[in-house]
CSV table of C-alpha atoms in Angstrom, one decimal:
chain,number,residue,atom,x,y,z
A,1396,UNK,CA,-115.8,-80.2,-45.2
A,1397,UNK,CA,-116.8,-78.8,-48.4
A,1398,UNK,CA,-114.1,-76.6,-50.3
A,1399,UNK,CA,-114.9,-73.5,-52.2
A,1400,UNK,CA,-117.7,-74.2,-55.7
A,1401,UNK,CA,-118.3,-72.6,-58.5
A,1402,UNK,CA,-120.4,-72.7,-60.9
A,1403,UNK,CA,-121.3,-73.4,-64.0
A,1404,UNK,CA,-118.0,-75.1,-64.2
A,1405,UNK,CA,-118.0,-74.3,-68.3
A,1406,UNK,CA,-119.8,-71.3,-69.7
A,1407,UNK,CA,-120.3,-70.7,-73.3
A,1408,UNK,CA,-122.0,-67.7,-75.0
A,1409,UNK,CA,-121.8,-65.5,-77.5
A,1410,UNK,CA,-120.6,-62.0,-77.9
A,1411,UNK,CA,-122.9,-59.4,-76.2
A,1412,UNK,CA,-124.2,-61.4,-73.9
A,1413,UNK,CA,-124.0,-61.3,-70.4
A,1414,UNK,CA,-122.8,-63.8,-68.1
A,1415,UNK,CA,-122.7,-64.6,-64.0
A,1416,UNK,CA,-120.3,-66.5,-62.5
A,1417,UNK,CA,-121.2,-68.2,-59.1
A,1418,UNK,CA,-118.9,-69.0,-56.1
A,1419,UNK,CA,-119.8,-70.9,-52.5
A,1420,UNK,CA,-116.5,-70.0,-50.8
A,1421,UNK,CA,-116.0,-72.2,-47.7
A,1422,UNK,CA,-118.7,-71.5,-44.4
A,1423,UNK,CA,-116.9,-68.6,-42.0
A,1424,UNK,CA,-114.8,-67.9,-44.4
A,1425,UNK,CA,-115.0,-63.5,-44.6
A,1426,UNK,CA,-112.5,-63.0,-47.2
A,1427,UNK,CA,-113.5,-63.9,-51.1
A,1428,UNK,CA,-111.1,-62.9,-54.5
A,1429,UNK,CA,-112.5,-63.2,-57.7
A,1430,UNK,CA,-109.3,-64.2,-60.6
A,1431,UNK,CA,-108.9,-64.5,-63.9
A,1432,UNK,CA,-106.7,-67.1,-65.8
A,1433,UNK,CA,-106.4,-66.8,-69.6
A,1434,UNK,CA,-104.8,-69.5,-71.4
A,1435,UNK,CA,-101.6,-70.1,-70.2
A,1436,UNK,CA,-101.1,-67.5,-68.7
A,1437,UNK,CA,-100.7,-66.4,-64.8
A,1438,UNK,CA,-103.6,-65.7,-62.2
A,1439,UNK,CA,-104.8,-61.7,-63.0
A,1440,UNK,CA,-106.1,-60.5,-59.6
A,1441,UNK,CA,-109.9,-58.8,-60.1
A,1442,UNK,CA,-111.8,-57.8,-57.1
A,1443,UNK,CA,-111.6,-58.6,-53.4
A,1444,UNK,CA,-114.3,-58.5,-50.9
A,1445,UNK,CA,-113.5,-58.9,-47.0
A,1446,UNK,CA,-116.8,-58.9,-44.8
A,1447,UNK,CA,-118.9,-55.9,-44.8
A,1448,UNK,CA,-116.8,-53.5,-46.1
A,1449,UNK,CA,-116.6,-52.3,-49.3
A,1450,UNK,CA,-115.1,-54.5,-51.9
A,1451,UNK,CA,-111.6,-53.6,-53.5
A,1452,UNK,CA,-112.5,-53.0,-57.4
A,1453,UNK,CA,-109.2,-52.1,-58.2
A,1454,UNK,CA,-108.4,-55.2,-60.7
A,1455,UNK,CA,-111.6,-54.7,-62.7
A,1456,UNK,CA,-110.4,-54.7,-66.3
A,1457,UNK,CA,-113.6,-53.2,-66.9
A,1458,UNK,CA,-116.5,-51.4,-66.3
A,1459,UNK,CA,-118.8,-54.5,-68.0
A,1460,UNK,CA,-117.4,-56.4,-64.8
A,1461,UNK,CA,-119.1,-56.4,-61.6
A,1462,UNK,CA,-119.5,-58.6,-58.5
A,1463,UNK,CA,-121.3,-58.4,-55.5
A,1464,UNK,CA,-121.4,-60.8,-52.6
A,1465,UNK,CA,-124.7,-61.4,-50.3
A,1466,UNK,CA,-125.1,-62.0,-47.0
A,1467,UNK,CA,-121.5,-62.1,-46.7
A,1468,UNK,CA,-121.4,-65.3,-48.5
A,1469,UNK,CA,-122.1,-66.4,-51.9
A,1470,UNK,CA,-120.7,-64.1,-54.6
A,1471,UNK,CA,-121.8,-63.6,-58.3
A,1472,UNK,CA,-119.3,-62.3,-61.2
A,1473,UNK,CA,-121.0,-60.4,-64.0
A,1474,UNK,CA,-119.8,-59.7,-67.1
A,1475,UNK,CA,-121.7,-57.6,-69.4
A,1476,UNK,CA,-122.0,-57.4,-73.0
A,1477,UNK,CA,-119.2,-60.1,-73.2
A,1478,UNK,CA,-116.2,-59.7,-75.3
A,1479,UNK,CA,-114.2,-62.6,-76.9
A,1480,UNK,CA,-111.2,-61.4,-74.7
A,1481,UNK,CA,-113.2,-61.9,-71.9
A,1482,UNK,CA,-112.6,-65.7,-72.2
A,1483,UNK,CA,-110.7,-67.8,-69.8
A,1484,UNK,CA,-111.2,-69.0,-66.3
A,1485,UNK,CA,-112.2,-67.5,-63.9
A,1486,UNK,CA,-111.4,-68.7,-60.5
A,1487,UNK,CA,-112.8,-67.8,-56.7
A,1488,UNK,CA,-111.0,-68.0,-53.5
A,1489,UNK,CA,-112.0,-67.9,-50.1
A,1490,UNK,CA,-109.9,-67.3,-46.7
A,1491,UNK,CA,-110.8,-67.6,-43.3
A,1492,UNK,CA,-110.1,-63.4,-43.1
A,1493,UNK,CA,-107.2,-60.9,-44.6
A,1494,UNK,CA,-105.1,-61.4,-41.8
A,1495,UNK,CA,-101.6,-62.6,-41.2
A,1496,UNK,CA,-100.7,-66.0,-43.3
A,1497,UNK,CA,-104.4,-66.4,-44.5
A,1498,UNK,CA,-104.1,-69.2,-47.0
A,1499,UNK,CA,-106.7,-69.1,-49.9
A,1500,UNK,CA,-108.5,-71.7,-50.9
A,1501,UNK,CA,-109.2,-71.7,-54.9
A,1502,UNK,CA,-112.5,-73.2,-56.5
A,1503,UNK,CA,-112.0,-75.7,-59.4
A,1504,UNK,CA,-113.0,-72.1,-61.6
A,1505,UNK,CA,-115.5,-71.5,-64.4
A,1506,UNK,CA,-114.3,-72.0,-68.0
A,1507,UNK,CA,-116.3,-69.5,-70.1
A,1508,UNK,CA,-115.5,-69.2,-73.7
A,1509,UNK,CA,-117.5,-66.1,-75.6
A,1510,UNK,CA,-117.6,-66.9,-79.6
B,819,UNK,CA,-96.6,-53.7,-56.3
B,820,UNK,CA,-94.2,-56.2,-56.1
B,821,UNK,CA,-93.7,-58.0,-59.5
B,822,UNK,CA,-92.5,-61.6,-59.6
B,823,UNK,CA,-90.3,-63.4,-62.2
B,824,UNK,CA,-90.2,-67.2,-62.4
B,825,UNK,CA,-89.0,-69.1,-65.4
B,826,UNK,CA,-91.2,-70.2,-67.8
B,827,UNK,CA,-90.7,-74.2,-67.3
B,828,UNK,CA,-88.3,-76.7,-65.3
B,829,UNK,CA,-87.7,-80.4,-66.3
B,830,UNK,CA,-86.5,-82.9,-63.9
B,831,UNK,CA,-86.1,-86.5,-62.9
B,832,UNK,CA,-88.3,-88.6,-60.2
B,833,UNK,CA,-86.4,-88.4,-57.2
B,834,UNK,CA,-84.5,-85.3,-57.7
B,835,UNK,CA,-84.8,-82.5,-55.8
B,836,UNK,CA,-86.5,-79.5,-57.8
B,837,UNK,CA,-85.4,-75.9,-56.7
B,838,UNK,CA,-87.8,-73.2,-58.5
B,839,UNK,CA,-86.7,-68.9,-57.7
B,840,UNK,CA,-89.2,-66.4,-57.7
B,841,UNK,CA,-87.8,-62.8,-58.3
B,842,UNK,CA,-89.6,-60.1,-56.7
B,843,UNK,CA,-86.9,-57.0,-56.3
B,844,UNK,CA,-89.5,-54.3,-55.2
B,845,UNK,CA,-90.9,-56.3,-52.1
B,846,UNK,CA,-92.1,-54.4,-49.3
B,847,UNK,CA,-91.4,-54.8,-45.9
B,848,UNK,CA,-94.8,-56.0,-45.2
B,849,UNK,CA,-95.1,-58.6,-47.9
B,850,UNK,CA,-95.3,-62.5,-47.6
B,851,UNK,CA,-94.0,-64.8,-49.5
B,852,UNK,CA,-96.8,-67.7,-50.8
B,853,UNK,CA,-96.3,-70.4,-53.5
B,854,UNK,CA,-99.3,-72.6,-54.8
B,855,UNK,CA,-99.1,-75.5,-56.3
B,856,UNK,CA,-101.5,-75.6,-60.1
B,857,UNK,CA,-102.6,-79.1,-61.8
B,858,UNK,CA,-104.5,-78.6,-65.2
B,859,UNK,CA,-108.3,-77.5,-64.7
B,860,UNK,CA,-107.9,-76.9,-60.9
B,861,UNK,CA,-107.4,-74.1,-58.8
B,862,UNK,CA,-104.4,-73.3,-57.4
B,863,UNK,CA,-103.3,-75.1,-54.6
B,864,UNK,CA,-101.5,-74.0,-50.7
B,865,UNK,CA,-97.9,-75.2,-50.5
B,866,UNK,CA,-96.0,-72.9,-48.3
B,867,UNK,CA,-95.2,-69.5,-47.3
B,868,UNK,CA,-92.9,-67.6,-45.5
B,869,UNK,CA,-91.2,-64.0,-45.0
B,870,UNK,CA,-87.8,-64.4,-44.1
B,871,UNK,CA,-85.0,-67.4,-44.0
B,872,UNK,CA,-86.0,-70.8,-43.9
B,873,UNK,CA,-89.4,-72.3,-43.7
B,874,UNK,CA,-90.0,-76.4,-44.1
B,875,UNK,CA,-93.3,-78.3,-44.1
B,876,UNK,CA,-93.7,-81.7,-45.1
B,877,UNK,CA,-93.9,-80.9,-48.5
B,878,UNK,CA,-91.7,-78.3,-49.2
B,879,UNK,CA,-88.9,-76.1,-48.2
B,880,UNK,CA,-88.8,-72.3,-48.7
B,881,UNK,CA,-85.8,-70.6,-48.6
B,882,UNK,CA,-86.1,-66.5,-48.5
B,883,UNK,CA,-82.7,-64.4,-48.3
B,884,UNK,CA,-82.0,-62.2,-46.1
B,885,UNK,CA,-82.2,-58.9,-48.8
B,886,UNK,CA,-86.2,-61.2,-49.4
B,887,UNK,CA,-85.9,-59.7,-53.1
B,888,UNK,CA,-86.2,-63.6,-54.4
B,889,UNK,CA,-87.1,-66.7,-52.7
B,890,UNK,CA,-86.6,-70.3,-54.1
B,891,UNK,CA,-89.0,-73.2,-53.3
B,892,UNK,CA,-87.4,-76.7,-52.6
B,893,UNK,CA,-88.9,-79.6,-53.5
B,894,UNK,CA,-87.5,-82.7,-52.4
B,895,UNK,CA,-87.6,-85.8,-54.5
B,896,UNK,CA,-89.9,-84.8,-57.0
B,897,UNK,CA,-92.5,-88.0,-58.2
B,898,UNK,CA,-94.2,-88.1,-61.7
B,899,UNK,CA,-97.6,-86.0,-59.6
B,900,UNK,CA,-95.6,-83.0,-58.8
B,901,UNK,CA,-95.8,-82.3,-62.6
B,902,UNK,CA,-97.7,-78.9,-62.1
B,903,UNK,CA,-97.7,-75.1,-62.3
B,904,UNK,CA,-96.1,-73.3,-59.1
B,905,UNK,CA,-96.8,-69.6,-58.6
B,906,UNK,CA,-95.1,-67.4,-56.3
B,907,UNK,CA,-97.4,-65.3,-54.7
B,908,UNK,CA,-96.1,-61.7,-53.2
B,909,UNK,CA,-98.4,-59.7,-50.7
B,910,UNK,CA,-99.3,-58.1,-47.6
B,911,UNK,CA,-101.9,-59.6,-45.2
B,912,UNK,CA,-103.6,-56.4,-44.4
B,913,UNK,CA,-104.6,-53.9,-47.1
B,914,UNK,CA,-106.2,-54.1,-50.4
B,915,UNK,CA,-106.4,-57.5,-52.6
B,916,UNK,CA,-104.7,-55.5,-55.6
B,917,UNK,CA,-101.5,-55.9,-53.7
B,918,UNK,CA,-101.8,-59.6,-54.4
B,919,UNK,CA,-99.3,-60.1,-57.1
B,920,UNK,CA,-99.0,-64.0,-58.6
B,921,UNK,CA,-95.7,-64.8,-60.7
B,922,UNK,CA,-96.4,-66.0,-64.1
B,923,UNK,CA,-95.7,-69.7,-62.7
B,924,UNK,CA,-93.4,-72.1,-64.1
B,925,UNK,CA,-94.4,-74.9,-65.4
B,926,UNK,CA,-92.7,-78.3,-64.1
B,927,UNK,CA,-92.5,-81.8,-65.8
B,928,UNK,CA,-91.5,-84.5,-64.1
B,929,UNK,CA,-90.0,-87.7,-66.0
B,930,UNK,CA,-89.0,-91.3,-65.2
């Protein structure tokens, strides 16, 4: 079956603009992350959404970053008036639910670089 | 939140067997232990997971202690495509996604 997509997979723009980030997590799947990965460095954990319920904001860096997911499926990440810090990539996961031993299933990420 | 410490980078051999240790002192008692598995521009990548002792799949061993304030992934007979990034991943399975708390990864190379 078909894994977890993002998209674009590469994303450049300039400083000030805004951006969305796209992510199909996997069909029946209720639990989506959003992550960040600068260069080099480790995965930085930025919002969490888990069926209906409100999503968990708490890794937001900040408040020019928002997501929302539709229908309980697709999510978009925005980020507004984008800074050059903001690039690196940023990578969506999916698991079945946030239950016991739920692995996550990572997209391939998008790459965005703001000059 | 639990905060992990791996080292930076491991080099070994094909056909060695590569042990990597994930610190994470401040676990709680509801935390699992996950590592995934990175190859350059992919997403992370599944290998094991566990909470306590010993868990083996057919890639991997985990081995968790019984204090569970570090756990060391075993792999066995490494080949020239387990040259990746592994990240130990700390976290409960109920709760908010903040708790999620990836190690900074080590980066292994593998060499003839």
């Amino acid at each position: 079956g078909a894994g977890v997509s993002q998209s674009p997979s590469n994303k450049v723009t300039e400083k000030g603009k805004d951006v969305e980030l796209r992510c199909d997590p996997i069909s029946g799947h209720t639990a989506l992350y959003w992550y960040r990965q600068s260069l080099g460095q480790g995965l930085e954990f930025l919002i969490y959404f888990q069926g209906n319920s409100a999503p968990d904001k708490s890794g937001l860096p900040s408040d020019r970053f928002s997501a929302e997911r539709t229908g309980g499926s697709v999510s978009t990440l925005t980020i507004q008036r984008t800074q050059q810090e903001d690039s690196a990539v940023y990578l969506c996961a999916s698991s079945l639910n946030r239950a016991l031993g739920e692995t996550q299933y990572f997209g391939p990420g998008t790459r965005l670089l703001v000059l | 939140l639990a905060k992990t410490t791996q080292p930076i980078s491991m080099d070994s051999y094909e056909g060695q067997e590569v042990n990597i240790t994930c610190s994470h002192n401040n676990i709680a008692t509801n935390d699992y232990i996950t590592w995934y598995q990175q190859f350059p521009s992919q997403g992370p990548r599944f290998i094991i997971q566990g909470y306590k002792t010993k868990v083996t799949n057919e890639v991997a061993s985990l081995f968790i202690p019984a204090d569970r304030k570090s756990s060391t992934l075993s792999l066995p007979r490494v080949s020239l495509s387990d040259t990746a990034v592994y990240y130990c991943l700390v976290g409960p399975f109920t709760g908010g996604g903040n708790k999620l708390t990836f190690g900074t990864g080590t980066q292994l190379k593998v060499e003839l």
